[in-house]
């Protein structure tokens, strides 16, 4: 075993630590993680683990959510600058404006958001539970923040609600165009198109399946088809290939890399385990406000 992996294993035992990794991080980090998964799975795990320390290989909103759900644990981020630009793409003034305008409004906040935005929201969602949660809300009017594309995808499946969209987006997913998909489809006509709902509407229209990172992996694994065009970040390729060594996966687009997720490296995992640096901190007042919509998500999505 490589020296750094041995060191990580040793430190993990010593500190009773667990390593959680999102499917978008580098292959070698996914390979040493105790758990890999989509945002919903990782949030549930963060709440239920009995480890003393969680090393969260992902981006800030994930580490922050883990800390909000589990304040007595130490949550370490291998790189504190790994942030999701979309998490900041909504503003409090607009939320307040919407609350003024509609008396029957629920602010539905994609988990890819800052703790500050969560504090002003009624319920959180992830891409794997958004439709179920929005459907279950008693409110007619839904302000969906920050992602416009996920919001539109949800709105289509919940026609009984008035879903108001916000103009946030993920630069990685919007870079995957319909033309990119068509070009691959021309070469591999029997390939099925699997897309993440953060992609643009024109790209989603070409999809045979739309779902979260876990949804995409599970769909490809259960399918008898042998070829797939994947419309999401390249990191899911690791688990897709692990589970399906004989199937072929073609990634659409040329910019399907999330630079923030890729900041997580084995060296940084080892460093934070050794030093305890990069612990996520959040004031108790803010934590309690942001906890309410996260708890409501976990309760409703069960
Ligand atoms: P999921 O893994 O929940 O599908 O989320 C995708 C994503 O963009 C996380 O940043
Ligand atoms: Fe954010 Fe997009 Fe990266 Fe996910 S892939 S962390 S939404 S920038």
PDB file of C-alpha atoms and ligand atoms in Angstrom:
ATOM      1  CA  UNK A   1       0.000   0.000   0.000  1.00  0.00           C
ATOM      2  CA  UNK A   2       1.142   3.480  -0.854  1.00  0.00           C
ATOM      3  CA  UNK A   3       2.740   5.337   2.147  1.00  0.00           C
ATOM      4  CA  UNK A   4       0.197   8.163   2.240  1.00  0.00           C
ATOM      5  CA  UNK A   5      -2.743   5.744   2.260  1.00  0.00           C
ATOM      6  CA  UNK A   6      -1.143   3.834   5.161  1.00  0.00           C
ATOM      7  CA  UNK A   7      -0.705   7.102   7.030  1.00  0.00           C
ATOM      8  CA  UNK A   8      -4.352   8.099   6.413  1.00  0.00           C
ATOM      9  CA  UNK A   9      -5.535   4.695   7.687  1.00  0.00           C
ATOM     10  CA  UNK A  10      -3.412   5.059  10.831  1.00  0.00           C
ATOM     11  CA  UNK A  11      -4.642   8.595  11.544  1.00  0.00           C
ATOM     12  CA  UNK A  12      -8.258   7.595  10.913  1.00  0.00           C
ATOM     13  CA  UNK A  13      -8.064   4.906  13.613  1.00  0.00           C
ATOM     14  CA  UNK A  14      -6.244   7.170  16.050  1.00  0.00           C
ATOM     15  CA  UNK A  15      -8.814   9.972  15.681  1.00  0.00           C
ATOM     16  CA  UNK A  16     -11.888   7.760  15.198  1.00  0.00           C
ATOM     17  CA  UNK A  17     -12.450   9.558  11.898  1.00  0.00           C
ATOM     18  CA  UNK A  18     -14.574   8.720   8.888  1.00  0.00           C
ATOM     19  CA  UNK A  19     -13.947   9.958   5.336  1.00  0.00           C
ATOM     20  CA  UNK A  20     -16.964  10.980   3.248  1.00  0.00           C
ATOM     21  CA  UNK A  21     -16.488  11.804  -0.430  1.00  0.00           C
ATOM     22  CA  UNK A  22     -18.767  13.098  -3.156  1.00  0.00           C
ATOM     23  CA  UNK A  23     -18.738  11.325  -6.531  1.00  0.00           C
ATOM     24  CA  UNK A  24     -17.073  14.352  -8.156  1.00  0.00           C
ATOM     25  CA  UNK A  25     -13.777  14.210  -6.240  1.00  0.00           C
ATOM     26  CA  UNK A  26     -10.599  12.680  -7.674  1.00  0.00           C
ATOM     27  CA  UNK A  27     -10.585   8.874  -8.164  1.00  0.00           C
ATOM     28  CA  UNK A  28      -7.821   8.276  -5.599  1.00  0.00           C
ATOM     29  CA  UNK A  29      -9.794  10.147  -2.940  1.00  0.00           C
ATOM     30  CA  UNK A  30     -12.990   8.198  -3.703  1.00  0.00           C
ATOM     31  CA  UNK A  31     -10.903   5.005  -3.473  1.00  0.00           C
ATOM     32  CA  UNK A  32      -9.856   5.650   0.142  1.00  0.00           C
ATOM     33  CA  UNK A  33     -13.185   7.089   1.339  1.00  0.00           C
ATOM     34  CA  UNK A  34     -15.316   5.132   3.797  1.00  0.00           C
ATOM     35  CA  UNK A  35     -18.460   6.331   2.049  1.00  0.00           C
ATOM     36  CA  UNK A  36     -19.034   7.879  -1.366  1.00  0.00           C
ATOM     37  CA  UNK A  37     -22.360   9.174  -2.537  1.00  0.00           C
ATOM     38  CA  UNK A  38     -24.629  11.969  -3.716  1.00  0.00           C
ATOM     39  CA  UNK A  39     -25.452  15.013  -1.610  1.00  0.00           C
ATOM     40  CA  UNK A  40     -28.527  13.465   0.026  1.00  0.00           C
ATOM     41  CA  UNK A  41     -26.780  10.231   1.016  1.00  0.00           C
ATOM     42  CA  UNK A  42     -23.797  12.134   2.421  1.00  0.00           C
ATOM     43  CA  UNK A  43     -26.032  14.496   4.439  1.00  0.00           C
ATOM     44  CA  UNK A  44     -27.879  11.517   5.964  1.00  0.00           C
ATOM     45  CA  UNK A  45     -24.592   9.822   6.778  1.00  0.00           C
ATOM     46  CA  UNK A  46     -23.152  12.952   8.354  1.00  0.00           C
ATOM     47  CA  UNK A  47     -26.138  12.968  10.692  1.00  0.00           C
ATOM     48  CA  UNK A  48     -25.925   9.296  11.657  1.00  0.00           C
ATOM     49  CA  UNK A  49     -22.209   8.526  11.920  1.00  0.00           C
ATOM     50  CA  UNK A  50     -20.748   7.773  15.353  1.00  0.00           C
ATOM     51  CA  UNK A  51     -17.214   8.795  14.382  1.00  0.00           C
ATOM     52  CA  UNK A  52     -15.720  11.742  16.302  1.00  0.00           C
ATOM     53  CA  UNK A  53     -14.310  13.390  13.182  1.00  0.00           C
ATOM     54  CA  UNK A  54     -15.730  13.647   9.672  1.00  0.00           C
ATOM     55  CA  UNK A  55     -13.319  14.461   6.853  1.00  0.00           C
ATOM     56  CA  UNK A  56     -15.607  15.787   4.126  1.00  0.00           C
ATOM     57  CA  UNK A  57     -14.111  15.538   0.643  1.00  0.00           C
ATOM     58  CA  UNK A  58     -16.447  17.797  -1.279  1.00  0.00           C
ATOM     59  CA  UNK A  59     -17.179  21.527  -1.304  1.00  0.00           C
ATOM     60  CA  UNK A  60     -17.975  24.015   1.502  1.00  0.00           C
ATOM     61  CA  UNK A  61     -21.751  23.665   1.556  1.00  0.00           C
ATOM     62  CA  UNK A  62     -21.323  19.927   2.182  1.00  0.00           C
ATOM     63  CA  UNK A  63     -18.939  20.358   5.115  1.00  0.00           C
ATOM     64  CA  UNK A  64     -21.124  23.160   6.439  1.00  0.00           C
ATOM     65  CA  UNK A  65     -24.278  20.996   6.239  1.00  0.00           C
ATOM     66  CA  UNK A  66     -22.465  18.150   8.021  1.00  0.00           C
ATOM     67  CA  UNK A  67     -21.507  20.521  10.849  1.00  0.00           C
ATOM     68  CA  UNK A  68     -25.031  21.987  11.061  1.00  0.00           C
ATOM     69  CA  UNK A  69     -26.498  18.476  11.364  1.00  0.00           C
ATOM     70  CA  UNK A  70     -23.850  17.204  13.714  1.00  0.00           C
ATOM     71  CA  UNK A  71     -22.437  20.060  15.830  1.00  0.00           C
ATOM     72  CA  UNK A  72     -20.659  17.896  18.380  1.00  0.00           C
ATOM     73  CA  UNK A  73     -18.461  16.324  15.694  1.00  0.00           C
ATOM     74  CA  UNK A  74     -15.318  17.825  14.246  1.00  0.00           C
ATOM     75  CA  UNK A  75     -15.829  18.346  10.500  1.00  0.00           C
ATOM     76  CA  UNK A  76     -12.620  18.827   8.518  1.00  0.00           C
ATOM     77  CA  UNK A  77     -12.373  20.037   4.927  1.00  0.00           C
ATOM     78  CA  UNK A  78      -9.206  18.977   3.062  1.00  0.00           C
ATOM     79  CA  UNK A  79      -9.243  22.354   1.274  1.00  0.00           C
ATOM     80  CA  UNK A  80     -11.171  25.284   2.738  1.00  0.00           C
ATOM     81  CA  UNK A  81     -11.214  27.088  -0.605  1.00  0.00           C
ATOM     82  CA  UNK A  82     -13.250  24.323  -2.297  1.00  0.00           C
ATOM     83  CA  UNK A  83     -16.466  26.271  -2.735  1.00  0.00           C
ATOM     84  CA  UNK A  84     -19.427  25.861  -5.086  1.00  0.00           C
ATOM     85  CA  UNK A  85     -20.060  29.135  -6.967  1.00  0.00           C
ATOM     86  CA  UNK A  86     -23.743  28.262  -7.355  1.00  0.00           C
ATOM     87  CA  UNK A  87     -24.156  28.115  -3.580  1.00  0.00           C
ATOM     88  CA  UNK A  88     -23.940  31.938  -3.523  1.00  0.00           C
ATOM     89  CA  UNK A  89     -26.273  32.655  -6.452  1.00  0.00           C
ATOM     90  CA  UNK A  90     -29.373  33.854  -4.635  1.00  0.00           C
ATOM     91  CA  UNK A  91     -29.998  36.883  -2.509  1.00  0.00           C
ATOM     92  CA  UNK A  92     -31.790  37.511   0.731  1.00  0.00           C
ATOM     93  CA  UNK A  93     -33.487  40.715  -0.529  1.00  0.00           C
ATOM     94  CA  UNK A  94     -35.159  38.777  -3.349  1.00  0.00           C
ATOM     95  CA  UNK A  95     -36.308  36.108  -0.871  1.00  0.00           C
ATOM     96  CA  UNK A  96     -37.831  38.829   1.304  1.00  0.00           C
ATOM     97  CA  UNK A  97     -39.460  40.440  -1.745  1.00  0.00           C
ATOM     98  CA  UNK A  98     -41.062  37.112  -2.646  1.00  0.00           C
ATOM     99  CA  UNK A  99     -42.298  36.622   0.912  1.00  0.00           C
ATOM    100  CA  UNK A 100     -43.924  40.077   0.733  1.00  0.00           C
ATOM    101  CA  UNK A 101     -45.503  39.352  -2.621  1.00  0.00           C
ATOM    102  CA  UNK A 102     -47.011  35.933  -1.832  1.00  0.00           C
ATOM    103  CA  UNK A 103     -48.534  35.043   1.513  1.00  0.00           C
ATOM    104  CA  UNK A 104     -48.611  31.364   0.634  1.00  0.00           C
ATOM    105  CA  UNK A 105     -44.927  30.921  -0.243  1.00  0.00           C
ATOM    106  CA  UNK A 106     -42.361  28.234   0.540  1.00  0.00           C
ATOM    107  CA  UNK A 107     -38.710  29.037  -0.090  1.00  0.00           C
ATOM    108  CA  UNK A 108     -37.171  25.788  -1.296  1.00  0.00           C
ATOM    109  CA  UNK A 109     -33.409  25.789  -1.097  1.00  0.00           C
ATOM    110  CA  UNK A 110     -31.197  23.386  -3.022  1.00  0.00           C
ATOM    111  CA  UNK A 111     -28.604  22.018  -0.587  1.00  0.00           C
ATOM    112  CA  UNK A 112     -25.956  23.578  -2.894  1.00  0.00           C
ATOM    113  CA  UNK A 113     -26.313  26.865  -1.007  1.00  0.00           C
ATOM    114  CA  UNK A 114     -24.587  28.805   1.767  1.00  0.00           C
ATOM    115  CA  UNK A 115     -25.722  28.391   5.386  1.00  0.00           C
ATOM    116  CA  UNK A 116     -26.856  32.023   5.175  1.00  0.00           C
ATOM    117  CA  UNK A 117     -29.329  31.200   2.379  1.00  0.00           C
ATOM    118  CA  UNK A 118     -30.536  28.126   4.282  1.00  0.00           C
ATOM    119  CA  UNK A 119     -31.284  30.388   7.277  1.00  0.00           C
ATOM    120  CA  UNK A 120     -33.844  32.223   5.117  1.00  0.00           C
ATOM    121  CA  UNK A 121     -35.432  29.096   3.625  1.00  0.00           C
ATOM    122  CA  UNK A 122     -38.299  26.808   4.617  1.00  0.00           C
ATOM    123  CA  UNK A 123     -36.949  23.502   3.388  1.00  0.00           C
ATOM    124  CA  UNK A 124     -33.824  22.145   1.715  1.00  0.00           C
ATOM    125  CA  UNK A 125     -33.785  19.644  -1.141  1.00  0.00           C
ATOM    126  CA  UNK A 126     -31.209  17.718  -3.126  1.00  0.00           C
ATOM    127  CA  UNK A 127     -31.549  16.614  -6.731  1.00  0.00           C
ATOM    128  CA  UNK A 128     -32.672  13.156  -5.581  1.00  0.00           C
ATOM    129  CA  UNK A 129     -35.572  14.298  -3.374  1.00  0.00           C
ATOM    130  CA  UNK A 130     -36.618  17.730  -4.751  1.00  0.00           C
ATOM    131  CA  UNK A 131     -39.743  16.548  -6.598  1.00  0.00           C
ATOM    132  CA  UNK A 132     -41.000  14.490  -3.652  1.00  0.00           C
ATOM    133  CA  UNK A 133     -40.459  17.369  -1.219  1.00  0.00           C
ATOM    134  CA  UNK A 134     -41.974  20.133  -3.379  1.00  0.00           C
ATOM    135  CA  UNK A 135     -45.020  17.901  -4.031  1.00  0.00           C
ATOM    136  CA  UNK A 136     -45.514  17.363  -0.325  1.00  0.00           C
ATOM    137  CA  UNK A 137     -45.533  21.081   0.591  1.00  0.00           C
ATOM    138  CA  UNK A 138     -48.878  22.639   1.513  1.00  0.00           C
ATOM    139  CA  UNK A 139     -47.923  25.902  -0.259  1.00  0.00           C
ATOM    140  CA  UNK A 140     -49.055  26.778  -3.764  1.00  0.00           C
ATOM    141  CA  UNK A 141     -46.171  29.181  -4.470  1.00  0.00           C
ATOM    142  CA  UNK A 142     -42.617  27.915  -4.422  1.00  0.00           C
ATOM    143  CA  UNK A 143     -39.523  30.112  -4.706  1.00  0.00           C
ATOM    144  CA  UNK A 144     -36.802  27.704  -5.771  1.00  0.00           C
ATOM    145  CA  UNK A 145     -33.214  28.848  -5.079  1.00  0.00           C
ATOM    146  CA  UNK A 146     -30.447  28.957  -6.235  1.00  0.00           C
ATOM    147  CA  UNK A 147     -30.457  26.652  -9.307  1.00  0.00           C
ATOM    148  CA  UNK A 148     -32.722  27.651 -12.184  1.00  0.00           C
ATOM    149  CA  UNK A 149     -32.280  24.414 -14.113  1.00  0.00           C
ATOM    150  CA  UNK A 150     -33.101  22.075 -11.244  1.00  0.00           C
ATOM    151  CA  UNK A 151     -36.010  24.398 -10.371  1.00  0.00           C
ATOM    152  CA  UNK A 152     -37.408  24.169 -13.907  1.00  0.00           C
ATOM    153  CA  UNK A 153     -36.988  20.387 -13.951  1.00  0.00           C
ATOM    154  CA  UNK A 154     -38.905  20.120 -10.653  1.00  0.00           C
ATOM    155  CA  UNK A 155     -41.596  22.585 -11.818  1.00  0.00           C
ATOM    156  CA  UNK A 156     -42.403  20.390 -14.831  1.00  0.00           C
ATOM    157  CA  UNK A 157     -43.157  17.466 -12.562  1.00  0.00           C
ATOM    158  CA  UNK A 158     -45.231  19.473 -10.123  1.00  0.00           C
ATOM    159  CA  UNK A 159     -47.630  21.368 -12.436  1.00  0.00           C
ATOM    160  CA  UNK A 160     -50.051  22.038  -9.578  1.00  0.00           C
ATOM    161  CA  UNK A 161     -47.532  24.485  -8.016  1.00  0.00           C
ATOM    162  CA  UNK A 162     -46.473  27.942  -9.102  1.00  0.00           C
ATOM    163  CA  UNK A 163     -42.686  27.563  -9.114  1.00  0.00           C
ATOM    164  CA  UNK A 164     -40.791  30.853  -9.259  1.00  0.00           C
ATOM    165  CA  UNK A 165     -37.278  30.416 -10.617  1.00  0.00           C
ATOM    166  CA  UNK A 166     -34.069  32.131  -9.582  1.00  0.00           C
ATOM    167  CA  UNK A 167     -31.164  32.697 -11.963  1.00  0.00           C
ATOM    168  CA  UNK A 168     -28.406  30.560 -10.347  1.00  0.00           C
ATOM    169  CA  UNK A 169     -26.567  27.912 -12.319  1.00  0.00           C
ATOM    170  CA  UNK A 170     -23.720  25.409 -12.196  1.00  0.00           C
ATOM    171  CA  UNK A 171     -21.017  26.363 -14.691  1.00  0.00           C
ATOM    172  CA  UNK A 172     -19.974  22.721 -15.068  1.00  0.00           C
ATOM    173  CA  UNK A 173     -23.423  21.434 -16.013  1.00  0.00           C
ATOM    174  CA  UNK A 174     -24.479  24.357 -18.220  1.00  0.00           C
ATOM    175  CA  UNK A 175     -21.311  23.823 -20.257  1.00  0.00           C
ATOM    176  CA  UNK A 176     -22.751  20.468 -21.446  1.00  0.00           C
ATOM    177  CA  UNK A 177     -24.768  21.538 -24.490  1.00  0.00           C
ATOM    178  CA  UNK A 178     -27.395  19.749 -26.550  1.00  0.00           C
ATOM    179  CA  UNK A 179     -24.962  19.885 -29.499  1.00  0.00           C
ATOM    180  CA  UNK A 180     -22.325  18.083 -27.410  1.00  0.00           C
ATOM    181  CA  UNK A 181     -24.842  15.315 -26.710  1.00  0.00           C
ATOM    182  CA  UNK A 182     -25.990  15.086 -30.350  1.00  0.00           C
ATOM    183  CA  UNK A 183     -22.389  14.805 -31.568  1.00  0.00           C
ATOM    184  CA  UNK A 184     -21.751  11.738 -29.366  1.00  0.00           C
ATOM    185  CA  UNK A 185     -25.172  10.264 -30.142  1.00  0.00           C
ATOM    186  CA  UNK A 186     -24.302  10.402 -33.853  1.00  0.00           C
ATOM    187  CA  UNK A 187     -21.230   8.261 -33.208  1.00  0.00           C
ATOM    188  CA  UNK A 188     -22.925   5.898 -30.732  1.00  0.00           C
ATOM    189  CA  UNK A 189     -26.619   5.868 -31.654  1.00  0.00           C
ATOM    190  CA  UNK A 190     -27.574   3.090 -29.246  1.00  0.00           C
ATOM    191  CA  UNK A 191     -26.095   4.879 -26.219  1.00  0.00           C
ATOM    192  CA  UNK A 192     -28.609   6.067 -23.614  1.00  0.00           C
ATOM    193  CA  UNK A 193     -28.324   9.668 -22.399  1.00  0.00           C
ATOM    194  CA  UNK A 194     -28.179  10.075 -18.596  1.00  0.00           C
ATOM    195  CA  UNK A 195     -28.238  13.659 -17.339  1.00  0.00           C
ATOM    196  CA  UNK A 196     -28.040  15.574 -14.080  1.00  0.00           C
ATOM    197  CA  UNK A 197     -30.912  18.078 -13.600  1.00  0.00           C
ATOM    198  CA  UNK A 198     -28.421  20.960 -13.229  1.00  0.00           C
ATOM    199  CA  UNK A 199     -27.996  20.732 -17.038  1.00  0.00           C
ATOM    200  CA  UNK A 200     -29.874  23.201 -19.252  1.00  0.00           C
ATOM    201  CA  UNK A 201     -33.386  22.423 -20.494  1.00  0.00           C
ATOM    202  CA  UNK A 202     -32.233  21.825 -24.107  1.00  0.00           C
ATOM    203  CA  UNK A 203     -29.754  19.188 -22.861  1.00  0.00           C
ATOM    204  CA  UNK A 204     -32.292  17.568 -20.520  1.00  0.00           C
ATOM    205  CA  UNK A 205     -34.736  17.244 -23.448  1.00  0.00           C
ATOM    206  CA  UNK A 206     -32.350  14.720 -25.021  1.00  0.00           C
ATOM    207  CA  UNK A 207     -32.049  12.602 -21.871  1.00  0.00           C
ATOM    208  CA  UNK A 208     -33.414   9.076 -21.426  1.00  0.00           C
ATOM    209  CA  UNK A 209     -32.949   9.489 -17.683  1.00  0.00           C
ATOM    210  CA  UNK A 210     -32.564  12.565 -15.458  1.00  0.00           C
ATOM    211  CA  UNK A 211     -31.348  12.141 -11.892  1.00  0.00           C
ATOM    212  CA  UNK A 212     -28.785  12.797  -9.194  1.00  0.00           C
ATOM    213  CA  UNK A 213     -25.256  11.397  -9.379  1.00  0.00           C
ATOM    214  CA  UNK A 214     -26.392   8.243  -7.504  1.00  0.00           C
ATOM    215  CA  UNK A 215     -29.454   8.031  -9.741  1.00  0.00           C
ATOM    216  CA  UNK A 216     -27.236   8.089 -12.844  1.00  0.00           C
ATOM    217  CA  UNK A 217     -24.918   5.406 -11.432  1.00  0.00           C
ATOM    218  CA  UNK A 218     -27.821   3.180 -10.353  1.00  0.00           C
ATOM    219  CA  UNK A 219     -29.633   3.589 -13.682  1.00  0.00           C
ATOM    220  CA  UNK A 220     -26.552   2.636 -15.729  1.00  0.00           C
ATOM    221  CA  UNK A 221     -25.828  -0.310 -13.421  1.00  0.00           C
ATOM    222  CA  UNK A 222     -29.370  -1.711 -13.625  1.00  0.00           C
ATOM    223  CA  UNK A 223     -29.688  -1.174 -17.399  1.00  0.00           C
ATOM    224  CA  UNK A 224     -29.075  -3.892 -19.990  1.00  0.00           C
ATOM    225  CA  UNK A 225     -27.765  -1.254 -22.374  1.00  0.00           C
ATOM    226  CA  UNK A 226     -24.011  -1.278 -22.879  1.00  0.00           C
ATOM    227  CA  UNK A 227     -23.279   2.340 -23.811  1.00  0.00           C
ATOM    228  CA  UNK A 228     -24.170   5.584 -22.087  1.00  0.00           C
ATOM    229  CA  UNK A 229     -23.678   9.295 -22.733  1.00  0.00           C
ATOM    230  CA  UNK A 230     -23.144  10.916 -19.362  1.00  0.00           C
ATOM    231  CA  UNK A 231     -24.124  14.555 -18.795  1.00  0.00           C
ATOM    232  CA  UNK A 232     -22.565  15.423 -15.467  1.00  0.00           C
ATOM    233  CA  UNK A 233     -19.178  15.949 -13.831  1.00  0.00           C
ATOM    234  CA  UNK A 234     -16.443  13.490 -14.827  1.00  0.00           C
ATOM    235  CA  UNK A 235     -15.902  12.151 -11.276  1.00  0.00           C
ATOM    236  CA  UNK A 236     -18.939   9.841 -11.494  1.00  0.00           C
ATOM    237  CA  UNK A 237     -16.868   7.875 -14.022  1.00  0.00           C
ATOM    238  CA  UNK A 238     -14.978   6.265 -11.145  1.00  0.00           C
ATOM    239  CA  UNK A 239     -18.003   4.503  -9.637  1.00  0.00           C
ATOM    240  CA  UNK A 240     -19.613   3.893 -13.045  1.00  0.00           C
ATOM    241  CA  UNK A 241     -16.519   1.965 -14.156  1.00  0.00           C
ATOM    242  CA  UNK A 242     -16.090   0.185 -10.798  1.00  0.00           C
ATOM    243  CA  UNK A 243     -19.640  -1.135 -10.960  1.00  0.00           C
ATOM    244  CA  UNK A 244     -19.788  -1.687 -14.724  1.00  0.00           C
ATOM    245  CA  UNK A 245     -16.355  -2.675 -16.031  1.00  0.00           C
ATOM    246  CA  UNK A 246     -17.807  -3.929 -19.324  1.00  0.00           C
ATOM    247  CA  UNK A 247     -19.996  -0.958 -20.162  1.00  0.00           C
ATOM    248  CA  UNK A 248     -18.906   2.138 -22.098  1.00  0.00           C
ATOM    249  CA  UNK A 249     -19.374   5.681 -20.795  1.00  0.00           C
ATOM    250  CA  UNK A 250     -18.943   8.787 -22.960  1.00  0.00           C
ATOM    251  CA  UNK A 251     -18.885  12.135 -21.166  1.00  0.00           C
ATOM    252  CA  UNK A 252     -20.590  14.942 -23.079  1.00  0.00           C
ATOM    253  CA  UNK A 253     -18.871  18.326 -23.334  1.00  0.00           C
ATOM    254  CA  UNK A 254     -15.314  19.425 -22.776  1.00  0.00           C
ATOM    255  CA  UNK A 255     -15.600  21.319 -19.470  1.00  0.00           C
ATOM    256  CA  UNK A 256     -17.256  18.696 -17.286  1.00  0.00           C
ATOM    257  CA  UNK A 257     -14.723  19.142 -14.458  1.00  0.00           C
ATOM    258  CA  UNK A 258     -15.593  20.870 -11.210  1.00  0.00           C
ATOM    259  CA  UNK A 259     -12.317  22.594 -10.258  1.00  0.00           C
ATOM    260  CA  UNK A 260     -13.470  22.981  -6.656  1.00  0.00           C
ATOM    261  CA  UNK A 261     -14.233  19.295  -6.138  1.00  0.00           C
ATOM    262  CA  UNK A 262     -10.826  18.484  -7.636  1.00  0.00           C
ATOM    263  CA  UNK A 263      -9.062  20.500  -4.896  1.00  0.00           C
ATOM    264  CA  UNK A 264      -9.483  17.461  -2.612  1.00  0.00           C
ATOM    265  CA  UNK A 265      -6.282  15.396  -2.700  1.00  0.00           C
ATOM    266  CA  UNK A 266      -4.849  12.520  -0.623  1.00  0.00           C
ATOM    267  CA  UNK A 267      -2.087  14.814   0.674  1.00  0.00           C
ATOM    268  CA  UNK A 268      -4.645  17.322   1.973  1.00  0.00           C
ATOM    269  CA  UNK A 269      -6.793  14.566   3.543  1.00  0.00           C
ATOM    270  CA  UNK A 270      -3.688  13.311   5.358  1.00  0.00           C
ATOM    271  CA  UNK A 271      -2.686  16.834   6.404  1.00  0.00           C
ATOM    272  CA  UNK A 272      -6.021  17.761   7.998  1.00  0.00           C
ATOM    273  CA  UNK A 273      -6.250  14.406   9.777  1.00  0.00           C
ATOM    274  CA  UNK A 274      -2.773  14.975  11.210  1.00  0.00           C
ATOM    275  CA  UNK A 275      -3.172  18.632  12.194  1.00  0.00           C
ATOM    276  CA  UNK A 276      -6.913  19.089  12.754  1.00  0.00           C
ATOM    277  CA  UNK A 277      -6.704  22.180  10.528  1.00  0.00           C
ATOM    278  CA  UNK A 278      -9.667  23.367   8.420  1.00  0.00           C
ATOM    279  CA  UNK A 279     -12.363  22.570  10.966  1.00  0.00           C
ATOM    280  CA  UNK A 280     -15.754  23.942   9.903  1.00  0.00           C
ATOM    281  CA  UNK A 281     -17.098  26.460  12.434  1.00  0.00           C
ATOM    282  CA  UNK A 282     -20.537  28.023  12.538  1.00  0.00           C
ATOM    283  CA  UNK A 283     -22.174  30.183  15.200  1.00  0.00           C
ATOM    284  CA  UNK A 284     -24.888  28.436  17.217  1.00  0.00           C
ATOM    285  CA  UNK A 285     -27.470  31.051  16.225  1.00  0.00           C
ATOM    286  CA  UNK A 286     -26.828  30.540  12.514  1.00  0.00           C
ATOM    287  CA  UNK A 287     -26.580  26.778  12.898  1.00  0.00           C
ATOM    288  CA  UNK A 288     -30.002  26.501  14.500  1.00  0.00           C
ATOM    289  CA  UNK A 289     -31.625  28.626  11.790  1.00  0.00           C
ATOM    290  CA  UNK A 290     -29.993  26.609   8.979  1.00  0.00           C
ATOM    291  CA  UNK A 291     -30.768  23.322  10.734  1.00  0.00           C
ATOM    292  CA  UNK A 292     -34.553  23.728  10.479  1.00  0.00           C
ATOM    293  CA  UNK A 293     -34.792  23.421   6.641  1.00  0.00           C
ATOM    294  CA  UNK A 294     -32.185  20.630   6.594  1.00  0.00           C
ATOM    295  CA  UNK A 295     -34.038  18.636   9.248  1.00  0.00           C
ATOM    296  CA  UNK A 296     -37.308  19.195   7.420  1.00  0.00           C
ATOM    297  CA  UNK A 297     -35.699  17.775   4.265  1.00  0.00           C
ATOM    298  CA  UNK A 298     -34.417  14.668   6.061  1.00  0.00           C
ATOM    299  CA  UNK A 299     -37.823  14.127   7.672  1.00  0.00           C
ATOM    300  CA  UNK A 300     -39.871  14.651   4.480  1.00  0.00           C
ATOM    301  CA  UNK A 301     -37.587  12.655   2.194  1.00  0.00           C
ATOM    302  CA  UNK A 302     -37.579   9.528   4.397  1.00  0.00           C
TER     303      UNK A 302
HETATM  304  P1  LIG B   1     -25.857  15.219  -6.329  1.00  0.00           P
HETATM  305  O1  LIG B   1     -24.677  14.335  -6.033  1.00  0.00           O
HETATM  306  O2  LIG B   1     -26.755  15.327  -5.154  1.00  0.00           O
HETATM  307  O3  LIG B   1     -26.541  14.779  -7.571  1.00  0.00           O
HETATM  308  O4  LIG B   1     -25.305  16.716  -6.540  1.00  0.00           O
HETATM  309  C1  LIG B   1     -24.574  17.148  -7.592  1.00  0.00           C
HETATM  310  C2  LIG B   1     -23.739  18.324  -7.335  1.00  0.00           C
HETATM  311  O5  LIG B   1     -23.552  19.165  -8.153  1.00  0.00           O
HETATM  312  C3  LIG B   1     -23.105  18.457  -6.075  1.00  0.00           C
HETATM  313  O6  LIG B   1     -22.393  19.600  -6.082  1.00  0.00           O
HETATM  314 FE1  LIG B   2     -21.157  23.371  -7.545  1.00  0.00          FE
HETATM  315 FE2  LIG B   2     -21.438  22.549 -10.043  1.00  0.00          FE
HETATM  316 FE3  LIG B   2     -19.220  21.929  -8.705  1.00  0.00          FE
HETATM  317 FE4  LIG B   2     -21.575  20.797  -8.047  1.00  0.00          FE
HETATM  318  S1  LIG B   2     -20.431  20.557  -9.966  1.00  0.00           S
HETATM  319  S2  LIG B   2     -20.039  21.643  -6.642  1.00  0.00           S
HETATM  320  S3  LIG B   2     -22.987  22.480  -8.431  1.00  0.00           S
HETATM  321  S4  LIG B   2     -19.897  23.988  -9.296  1.00  0.00           S
END
